[in-house]
Coordinates of C-alpha atoms and ligand atoms in Angstrom, one line a residue:
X193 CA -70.4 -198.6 -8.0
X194 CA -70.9 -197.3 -11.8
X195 CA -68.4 -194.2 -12.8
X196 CA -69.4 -191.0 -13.7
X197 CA -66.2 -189.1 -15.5
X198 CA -66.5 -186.1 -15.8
X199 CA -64.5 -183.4 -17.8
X200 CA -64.0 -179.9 -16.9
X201 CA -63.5 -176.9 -19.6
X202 CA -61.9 -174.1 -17.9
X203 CA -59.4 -174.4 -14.8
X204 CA -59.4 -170.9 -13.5
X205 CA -60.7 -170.1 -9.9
X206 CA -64.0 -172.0 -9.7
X207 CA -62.2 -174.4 -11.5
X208 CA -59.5 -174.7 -9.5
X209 CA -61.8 -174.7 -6.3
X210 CA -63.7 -177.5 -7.9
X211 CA -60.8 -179.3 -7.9
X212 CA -60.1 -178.5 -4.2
X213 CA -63.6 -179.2 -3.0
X214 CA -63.7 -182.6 -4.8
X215 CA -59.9 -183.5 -3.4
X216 CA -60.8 -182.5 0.5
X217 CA -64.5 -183.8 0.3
X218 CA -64.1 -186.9 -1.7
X219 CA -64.7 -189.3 1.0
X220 CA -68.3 -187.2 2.0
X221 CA -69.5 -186.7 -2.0
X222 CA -68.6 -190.9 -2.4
X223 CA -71.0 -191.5 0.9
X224 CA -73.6 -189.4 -0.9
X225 CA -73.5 -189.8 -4.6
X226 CA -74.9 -192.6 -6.7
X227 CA -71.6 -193.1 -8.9
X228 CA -68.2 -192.6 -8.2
X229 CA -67.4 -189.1 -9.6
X230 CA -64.1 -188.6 -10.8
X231 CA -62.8 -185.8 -13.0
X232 CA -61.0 -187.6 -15.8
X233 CA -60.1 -184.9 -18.5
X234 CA -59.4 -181.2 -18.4
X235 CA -59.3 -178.8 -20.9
X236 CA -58.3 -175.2 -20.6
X237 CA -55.9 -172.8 -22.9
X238 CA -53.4 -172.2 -20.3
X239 CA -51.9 -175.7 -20.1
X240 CA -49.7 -175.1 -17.5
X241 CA -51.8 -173.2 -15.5
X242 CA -53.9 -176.2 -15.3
X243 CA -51.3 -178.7 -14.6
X244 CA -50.3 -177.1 -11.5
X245 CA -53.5 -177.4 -10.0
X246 CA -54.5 -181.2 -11.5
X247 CA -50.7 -182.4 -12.1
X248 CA -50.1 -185.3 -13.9
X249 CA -52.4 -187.9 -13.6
X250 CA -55.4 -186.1 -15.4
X251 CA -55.6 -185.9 -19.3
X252 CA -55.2 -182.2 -19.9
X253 CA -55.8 -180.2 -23.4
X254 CA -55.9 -177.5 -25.4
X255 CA -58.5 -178.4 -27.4
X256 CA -62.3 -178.0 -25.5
X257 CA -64.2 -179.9 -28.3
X258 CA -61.7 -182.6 -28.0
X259 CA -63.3 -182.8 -24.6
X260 CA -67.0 -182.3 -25.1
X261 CA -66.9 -185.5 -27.8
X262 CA -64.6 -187.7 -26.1
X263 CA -67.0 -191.0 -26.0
X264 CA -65.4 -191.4 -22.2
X265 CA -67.1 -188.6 -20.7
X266 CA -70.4 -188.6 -19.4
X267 CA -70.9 -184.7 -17.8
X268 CA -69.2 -181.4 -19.0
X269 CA -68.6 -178.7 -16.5
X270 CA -68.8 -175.6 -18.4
X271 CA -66.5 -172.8 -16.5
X272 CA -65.4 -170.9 -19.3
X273 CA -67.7 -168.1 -19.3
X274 CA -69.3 -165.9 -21.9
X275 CA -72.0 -166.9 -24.5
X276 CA -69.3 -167.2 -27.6
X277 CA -67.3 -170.5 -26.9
X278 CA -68.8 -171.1 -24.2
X279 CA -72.4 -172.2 -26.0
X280 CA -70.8 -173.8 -28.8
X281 CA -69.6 -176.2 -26.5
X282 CA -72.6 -176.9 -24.1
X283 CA -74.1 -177.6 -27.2
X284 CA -72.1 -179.8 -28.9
X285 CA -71.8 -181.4 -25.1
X286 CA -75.4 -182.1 -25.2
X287 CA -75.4 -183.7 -29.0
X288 CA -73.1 -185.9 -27.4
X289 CA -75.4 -186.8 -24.6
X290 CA -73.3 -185.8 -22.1
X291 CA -74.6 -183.9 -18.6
X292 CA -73.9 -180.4 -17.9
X293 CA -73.2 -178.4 -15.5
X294 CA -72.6 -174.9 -16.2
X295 CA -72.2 -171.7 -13.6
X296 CA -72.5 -169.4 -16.6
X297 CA -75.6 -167.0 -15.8
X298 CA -75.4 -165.1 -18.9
X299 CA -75.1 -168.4 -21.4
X300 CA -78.5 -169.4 -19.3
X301 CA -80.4 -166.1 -19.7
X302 CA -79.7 -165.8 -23.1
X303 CA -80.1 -169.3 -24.5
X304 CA -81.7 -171.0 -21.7
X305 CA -84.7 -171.9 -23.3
X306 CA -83.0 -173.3 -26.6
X307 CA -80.2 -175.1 -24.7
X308 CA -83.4 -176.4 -22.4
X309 CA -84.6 -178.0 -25.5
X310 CA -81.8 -179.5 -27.0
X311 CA -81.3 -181.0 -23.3
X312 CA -84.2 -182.3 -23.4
X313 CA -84.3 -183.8 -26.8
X314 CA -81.3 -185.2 -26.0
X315 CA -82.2 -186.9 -22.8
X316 CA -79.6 -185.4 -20.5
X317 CA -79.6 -182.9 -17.9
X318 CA -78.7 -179.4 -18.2
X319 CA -77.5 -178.3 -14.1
X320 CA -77.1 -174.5 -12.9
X321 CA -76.9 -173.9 -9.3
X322 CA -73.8 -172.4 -9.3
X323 CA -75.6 -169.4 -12.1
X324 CA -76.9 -167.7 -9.4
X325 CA -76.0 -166.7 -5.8
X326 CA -72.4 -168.8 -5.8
X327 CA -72.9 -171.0 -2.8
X328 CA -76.4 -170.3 -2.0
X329 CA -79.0 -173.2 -2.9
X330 CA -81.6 -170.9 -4.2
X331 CA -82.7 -172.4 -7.4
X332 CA -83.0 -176.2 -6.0
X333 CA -84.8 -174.1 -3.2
X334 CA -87.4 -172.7 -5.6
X335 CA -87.6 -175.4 -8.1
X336 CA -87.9 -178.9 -5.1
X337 CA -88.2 -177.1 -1.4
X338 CA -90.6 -174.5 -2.6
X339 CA -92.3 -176.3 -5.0
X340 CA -96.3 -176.8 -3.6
X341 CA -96.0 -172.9 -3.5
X342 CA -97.1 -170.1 -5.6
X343 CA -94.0 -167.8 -5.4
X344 CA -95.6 -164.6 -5.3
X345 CA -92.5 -162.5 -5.8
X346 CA -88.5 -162.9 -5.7
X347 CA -86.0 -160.4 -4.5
X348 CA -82.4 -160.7 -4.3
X349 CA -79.2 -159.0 -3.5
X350 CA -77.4 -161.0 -6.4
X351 CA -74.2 -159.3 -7.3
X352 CA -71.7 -159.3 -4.6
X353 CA -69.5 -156.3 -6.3
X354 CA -72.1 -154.0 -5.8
X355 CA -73.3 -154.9 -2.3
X356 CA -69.7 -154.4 -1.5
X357 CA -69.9 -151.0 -2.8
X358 CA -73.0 -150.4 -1.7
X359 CA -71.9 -151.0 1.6
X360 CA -68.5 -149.1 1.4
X361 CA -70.5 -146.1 0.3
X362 CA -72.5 -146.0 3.5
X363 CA -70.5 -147.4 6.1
X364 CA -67.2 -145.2 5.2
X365 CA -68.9 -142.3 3.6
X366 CA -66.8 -142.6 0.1
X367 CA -68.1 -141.9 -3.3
X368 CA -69.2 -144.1 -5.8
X369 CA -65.5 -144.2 -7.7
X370 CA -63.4 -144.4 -4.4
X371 CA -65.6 -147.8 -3.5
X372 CA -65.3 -149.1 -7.2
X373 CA -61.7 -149.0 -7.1
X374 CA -60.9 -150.7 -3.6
X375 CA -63.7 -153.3 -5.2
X376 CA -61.0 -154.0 -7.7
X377 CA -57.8 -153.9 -5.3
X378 CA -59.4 -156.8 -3.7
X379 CA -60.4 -158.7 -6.7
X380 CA -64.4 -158.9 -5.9
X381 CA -65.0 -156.5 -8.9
X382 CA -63.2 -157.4 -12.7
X383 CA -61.0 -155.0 -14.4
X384 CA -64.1 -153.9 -16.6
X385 CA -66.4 -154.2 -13.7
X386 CA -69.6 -152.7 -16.0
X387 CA -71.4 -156.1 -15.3
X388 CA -71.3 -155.9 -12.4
X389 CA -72.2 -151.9 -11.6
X390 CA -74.3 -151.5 -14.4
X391 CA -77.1 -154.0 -13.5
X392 CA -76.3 -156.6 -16.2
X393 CA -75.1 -159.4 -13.9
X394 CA -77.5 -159.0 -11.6
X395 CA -80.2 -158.7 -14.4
X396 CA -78.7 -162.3 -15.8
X397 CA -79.3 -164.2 -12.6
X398 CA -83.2 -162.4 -12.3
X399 CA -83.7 -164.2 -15.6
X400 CA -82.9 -167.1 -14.0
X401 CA -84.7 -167.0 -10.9
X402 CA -88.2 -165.9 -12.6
X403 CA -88.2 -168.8 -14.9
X404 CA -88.2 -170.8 -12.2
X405 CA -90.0 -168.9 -9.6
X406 CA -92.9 -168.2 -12.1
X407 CA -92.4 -171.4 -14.7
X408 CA -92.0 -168.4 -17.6
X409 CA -89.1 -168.6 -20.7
X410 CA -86.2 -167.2 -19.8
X411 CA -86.8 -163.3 -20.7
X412 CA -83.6 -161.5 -20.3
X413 CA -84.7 -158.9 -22.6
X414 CA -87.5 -157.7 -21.2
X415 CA -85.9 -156.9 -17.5
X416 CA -85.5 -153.3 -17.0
X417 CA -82.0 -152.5 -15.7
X418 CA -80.3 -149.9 -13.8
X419 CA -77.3 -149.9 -11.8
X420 CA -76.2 -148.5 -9.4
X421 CA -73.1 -145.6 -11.1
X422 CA -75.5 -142.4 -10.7
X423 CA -76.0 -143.4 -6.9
X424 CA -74.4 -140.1 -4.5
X425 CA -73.5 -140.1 -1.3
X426 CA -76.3 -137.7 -0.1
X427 CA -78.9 -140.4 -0.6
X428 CA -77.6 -142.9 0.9
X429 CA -77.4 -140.6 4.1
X430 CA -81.1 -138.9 3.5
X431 CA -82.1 -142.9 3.4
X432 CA -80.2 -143.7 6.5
X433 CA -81.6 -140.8 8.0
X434 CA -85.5 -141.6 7.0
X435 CA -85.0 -145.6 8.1
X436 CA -83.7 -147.0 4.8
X437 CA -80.8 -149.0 3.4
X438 CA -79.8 -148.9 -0.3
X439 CA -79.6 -151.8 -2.6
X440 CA -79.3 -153.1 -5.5
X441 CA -81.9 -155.4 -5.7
X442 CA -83.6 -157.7 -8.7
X443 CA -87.3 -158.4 -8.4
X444 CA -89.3 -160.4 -9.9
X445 CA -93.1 -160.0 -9.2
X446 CA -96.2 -162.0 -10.0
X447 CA -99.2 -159.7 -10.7
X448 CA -102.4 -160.1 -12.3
X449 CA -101.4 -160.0 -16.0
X450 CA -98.0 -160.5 -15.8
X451 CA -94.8 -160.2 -14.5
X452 CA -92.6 -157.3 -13.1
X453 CA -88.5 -157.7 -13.6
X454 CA -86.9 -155.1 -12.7
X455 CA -82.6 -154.5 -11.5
X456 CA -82.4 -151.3 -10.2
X457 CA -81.2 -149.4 -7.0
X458 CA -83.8 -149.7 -4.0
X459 CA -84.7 -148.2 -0.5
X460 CA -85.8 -151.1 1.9
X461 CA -86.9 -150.3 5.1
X462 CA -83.6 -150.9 7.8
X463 CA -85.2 -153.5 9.6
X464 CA -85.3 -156.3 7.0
X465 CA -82.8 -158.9 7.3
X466 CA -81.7 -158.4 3.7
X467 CA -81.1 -154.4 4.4
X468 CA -78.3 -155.4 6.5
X469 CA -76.9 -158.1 4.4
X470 CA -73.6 -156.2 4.0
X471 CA -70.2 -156.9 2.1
X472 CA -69.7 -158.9 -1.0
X473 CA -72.4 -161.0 0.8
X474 CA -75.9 -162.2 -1.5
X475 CA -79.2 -162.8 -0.4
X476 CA -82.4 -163.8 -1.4
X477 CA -85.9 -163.7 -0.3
X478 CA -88.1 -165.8 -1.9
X479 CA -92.1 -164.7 -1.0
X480 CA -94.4 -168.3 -1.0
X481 CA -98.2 -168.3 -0.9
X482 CA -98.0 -170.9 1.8
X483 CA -94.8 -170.8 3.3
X484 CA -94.4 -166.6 3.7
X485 CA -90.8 -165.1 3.2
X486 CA -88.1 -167.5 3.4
X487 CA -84.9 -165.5 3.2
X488 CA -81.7 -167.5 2.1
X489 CA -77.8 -165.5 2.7
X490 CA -74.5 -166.9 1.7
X491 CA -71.1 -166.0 -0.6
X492 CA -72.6 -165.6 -4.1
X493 CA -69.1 -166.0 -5.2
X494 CA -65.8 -166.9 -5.1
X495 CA -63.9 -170.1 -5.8
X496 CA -65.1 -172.9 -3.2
X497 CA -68.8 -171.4 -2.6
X498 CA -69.7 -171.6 -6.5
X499 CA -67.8 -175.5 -6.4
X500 CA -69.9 -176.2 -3.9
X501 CA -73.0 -175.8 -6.1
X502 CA -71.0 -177.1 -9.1
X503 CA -70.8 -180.5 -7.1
X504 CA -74.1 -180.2 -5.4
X505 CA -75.0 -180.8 -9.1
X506 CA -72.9 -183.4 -9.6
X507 CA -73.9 -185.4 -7.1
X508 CA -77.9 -185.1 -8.4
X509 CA -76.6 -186.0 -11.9
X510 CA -75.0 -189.1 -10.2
X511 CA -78.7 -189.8 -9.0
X512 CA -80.2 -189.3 -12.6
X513 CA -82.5 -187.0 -10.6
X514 CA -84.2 -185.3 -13.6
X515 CA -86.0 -182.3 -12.1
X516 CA -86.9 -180.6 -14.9
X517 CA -84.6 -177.5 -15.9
X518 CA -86.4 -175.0 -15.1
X519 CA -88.6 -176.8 -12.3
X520 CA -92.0 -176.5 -14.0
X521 CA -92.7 -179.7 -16.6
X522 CA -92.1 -178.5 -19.9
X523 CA -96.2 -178.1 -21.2
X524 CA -96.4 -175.7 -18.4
X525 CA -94.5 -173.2 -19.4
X526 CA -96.0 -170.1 -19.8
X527 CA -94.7 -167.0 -21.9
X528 CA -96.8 -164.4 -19.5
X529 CA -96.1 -160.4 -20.3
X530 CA -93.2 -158.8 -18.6
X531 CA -94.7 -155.1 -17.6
X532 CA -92.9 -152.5 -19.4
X533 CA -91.3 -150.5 -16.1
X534 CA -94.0 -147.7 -16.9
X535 CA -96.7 -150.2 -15.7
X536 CA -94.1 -151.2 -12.3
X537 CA -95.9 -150.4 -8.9
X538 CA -93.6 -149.2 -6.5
X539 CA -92.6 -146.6 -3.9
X540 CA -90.7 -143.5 -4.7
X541 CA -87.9 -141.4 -2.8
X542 CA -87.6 -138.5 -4.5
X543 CA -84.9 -136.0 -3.9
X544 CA -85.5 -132.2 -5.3
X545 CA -83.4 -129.1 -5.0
X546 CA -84.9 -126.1 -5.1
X547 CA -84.5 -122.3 -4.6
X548 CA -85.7 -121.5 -0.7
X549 CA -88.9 -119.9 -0.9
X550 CA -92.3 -120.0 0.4
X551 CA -95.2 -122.5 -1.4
X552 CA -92.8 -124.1 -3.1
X553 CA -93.3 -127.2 -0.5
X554 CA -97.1 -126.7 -1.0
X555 CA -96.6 -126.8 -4.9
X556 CA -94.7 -129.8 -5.1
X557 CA -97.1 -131.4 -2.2
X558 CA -100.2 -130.7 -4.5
X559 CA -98.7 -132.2 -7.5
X560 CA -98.8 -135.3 -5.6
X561 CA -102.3 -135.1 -4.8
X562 CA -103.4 -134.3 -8.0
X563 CA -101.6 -137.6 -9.0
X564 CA -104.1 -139.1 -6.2
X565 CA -100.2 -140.4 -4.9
X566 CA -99.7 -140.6 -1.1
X567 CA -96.7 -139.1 1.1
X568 CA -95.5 -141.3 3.1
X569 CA -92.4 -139.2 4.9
X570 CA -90.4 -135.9 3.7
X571 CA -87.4 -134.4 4.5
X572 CA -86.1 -130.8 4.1
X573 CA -82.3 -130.0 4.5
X574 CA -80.2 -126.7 3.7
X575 CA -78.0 -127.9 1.1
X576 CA -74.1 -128.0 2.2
X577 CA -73.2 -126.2 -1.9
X578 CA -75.6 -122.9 -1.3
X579 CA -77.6 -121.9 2.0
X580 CA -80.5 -120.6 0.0
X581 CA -80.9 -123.6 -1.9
X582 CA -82.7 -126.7 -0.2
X583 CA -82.8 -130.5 -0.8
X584 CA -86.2 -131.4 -0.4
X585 CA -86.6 -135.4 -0.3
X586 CA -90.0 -137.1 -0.2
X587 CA -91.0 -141.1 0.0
X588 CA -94.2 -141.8 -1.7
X589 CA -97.2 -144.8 -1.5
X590 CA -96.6 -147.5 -3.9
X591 CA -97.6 -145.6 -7.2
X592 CA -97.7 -146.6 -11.0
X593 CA -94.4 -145.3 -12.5
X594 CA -95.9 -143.7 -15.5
X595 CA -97.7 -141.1 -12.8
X596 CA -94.8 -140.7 -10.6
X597 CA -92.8 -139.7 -14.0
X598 CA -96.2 -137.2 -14.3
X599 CA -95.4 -136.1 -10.8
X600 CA -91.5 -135.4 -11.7
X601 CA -91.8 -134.0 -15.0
X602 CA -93.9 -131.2 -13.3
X603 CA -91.8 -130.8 -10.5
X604 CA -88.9 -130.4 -12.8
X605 CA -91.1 -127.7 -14.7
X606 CA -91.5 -125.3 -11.6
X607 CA -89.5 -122.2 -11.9
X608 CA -88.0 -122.6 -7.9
X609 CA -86.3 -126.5 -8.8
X610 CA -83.0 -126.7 -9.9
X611 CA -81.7 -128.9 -12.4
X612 CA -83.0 -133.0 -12.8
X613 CA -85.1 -134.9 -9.9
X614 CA -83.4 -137.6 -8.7
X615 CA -85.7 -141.0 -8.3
X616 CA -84.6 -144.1 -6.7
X617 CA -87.8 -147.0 -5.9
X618 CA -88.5 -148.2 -2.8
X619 CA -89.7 -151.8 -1.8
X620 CA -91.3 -152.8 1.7
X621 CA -90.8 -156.7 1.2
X622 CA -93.5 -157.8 3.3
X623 CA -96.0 -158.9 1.6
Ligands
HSE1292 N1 -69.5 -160.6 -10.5 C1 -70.4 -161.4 -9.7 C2 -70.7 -160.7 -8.4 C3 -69.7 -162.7 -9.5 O1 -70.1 -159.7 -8.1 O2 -71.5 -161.2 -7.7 C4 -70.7 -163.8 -9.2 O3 -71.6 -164.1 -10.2

């Protein structure tokens, strides 16, 4: 059987999980692989971190680009991280026609369709499963097991720092901060966690799964982004109380003139799989023309889940299966418009306090209808602050955004509200 030696630039914990996988699986990956896959170099800054894990029969250094153009190598896995270092040496990688495999969903967002191109120039393969979801085989799902499909539209819970908050916040009743920090006690969230709450590591690994859902650039950019730091308690409970669960969800959506991206914080309806997909947990759902909703769970991080896509990768590379990167052939892509988030269609819960008085339901109701935008279910509860103030929360019919803005601006404008309407979108998911 032909060697495939491989060399590894970073040795933290996927690194060091990669190492475990590969050690306790060896005998499973050589049954399936076309090559024997052995990691041959390694190359991290913390030298002795990284011979404690690999000991002493693997060539370790300090020096990365040592690595990427040592003629013995034939694949790069790229765990470093960022899109500083981190590109500078996929790309030197790829000059020297080595493989990669890279988990790095930011490096991909941002530079995908350049490093795509030098890949392909280059005649090697450029792998990510581990980008997005950890564990979860969701682009190799999209790009080979869903591939005689149209996806109509992707939605994912694809930050696991989040969903654990998200989850905290509802099932223990604590605020926004109190979650955050117990995140960080036990090590899902980083010590600068605004990736992950702000939206931006969620909006990475969208990037990623539209360019292969939908066979469009990678257009990090144009996703609209909100997280999930302005989310209070009260509406998760008003949610609860009207049927719904909230997420933070990414969506991509295919509609007639473009596409909608969009990271934000959204009701879905409690009986959907994915609304009780709870924890650090991700999930997936992946709407088909032919097939319907295929929904796909798993750990979207953590040490062994993301080396188990590392190696699933691997493995293909031993295969010289070339699907192409980003699943669609490379004539075919197609630079469709990304809808600015005024054009976005969705549903609305809209929570509004206001001074207890009569009509003031009928004027808010009527600013609806001249909007031509359906009610769909309202609540009205005495707030807990001020008995004669009231929270007044009402989920609307899918509606353009620019008109539910109309809706809110006027709302805001009536002398009985009090202070800023808060808005949070709302997604069925079936169909
Ligand atoms: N910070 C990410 C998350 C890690 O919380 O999901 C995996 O990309």
């Amino acid at each position: 059987m032909k060697k495939m030696n491989v060399g590894l630039l970073g040795i933290g914990t996927v690194g060091g999980g990669l190492y475990e996988l590969l050690k306790s699986n060896i005998t499973e990956i050589q049954r399936k692989a076309s090559a024997d896959i052995r990691i041959i170099a390694v190359a991290d800054k913390d030298i002795s971190r990284a011979k404690e894990v690999v000991g002493n029969a693997i060539e370790i250094t300090d020096d990365a680009f040592q690595l990427v153009t040592n003629p013995e190598i034939d694949v790069v896995i790229e765990l470093i991280g960022g899109t500083t270092i981190a590109k500078d040496l996929v790309i030197k990688a790829i000059e020297h026609k080595k493989h990669v495999v890279t988990a790095n969903k930011a490096l991909l967002a941002l530079f995908g369709n350049e490093l795509f191109a030098l890949a392909k120039k280059n005649n090697v393969i450029l792998a990510f499963e581990a980008s997005v979801a950890g564990g979860i085989p969701i682009l190799k799902s999209i790009k080979e097991g869903l591939a005689g499909n149209k996806i109509e539209w992707v939605a994912g819970i694809i930050n696991g720092t989040t969903n654990f908050i998200l989850t905290e916040m509802r099932e223990k009743g604590v605020t926004f901060t109190q979650a955050l920090s117990q995140a960080q006690s036990l090590g899902y969230a980083e010590a600068d966690p605004s990736f992950d709450v702000e939206g931006i590591d969620a909006a990475h690994k969208l990037t990623i799964l539209a360019a292969l859902s939908f066979g469009i650039p990678m257009s990090f950019k144009d996703v609209y982004v909100e997280g999930i730091k302005a989310l209070e308690q009260k509406d998760i409970q008003y949610a609860e109380e009207l049927g719904y669960r909230i997420k933070l969800l990414g969506i991509a959506k295919k509609r007639d003139k473009g596409i909608e991206l969009r990271v934000h914080p959204t009701l879905i309806p409690e009986d959907r799989l994915i609304a009780n997909v709870n924890g650090a947990m991700n999930a997936v759902v992946v709407k088909g023309n032919m097939v319907g909703s295929t929904l796909f769970y798993g750990a979207g991080a953590g040490a062994l889940p993301t080396a188990s896509a590392v190696v699933a990768d691997l493995i293909d590379i031993s295969r010289a299966t070339n699907v192409p990167a980003n699943g669609f052939n490379e004539k075919q892509i197609e630079a469709l418009p990304i809808y600015s988030i005024n054009d976005a269609i969705s549903g609305y819960y809209l929570r509004i306090k206001v001074s207890d008085k009569p009509g003031v339901l009928a004027k808010i109701t009527k600013l609806f209808g001249d909007k031509k935008i359906s009610i769909d279910a309202m609540l009205q509860k005495e707030t807990k602050e001020n008995k004669s103030e009231a929270d007044i929360v009402i989920l609307s019919r899918l509606a353009l955004e620019k008109d539910i803005n109309t809706v809110i601006h006027s709302i805001e404008s009536l002398s009985a509200t009090i202070g800023k309407v808060i808005k949070i979108r709302l997604e069925e998911l079936s169909k």
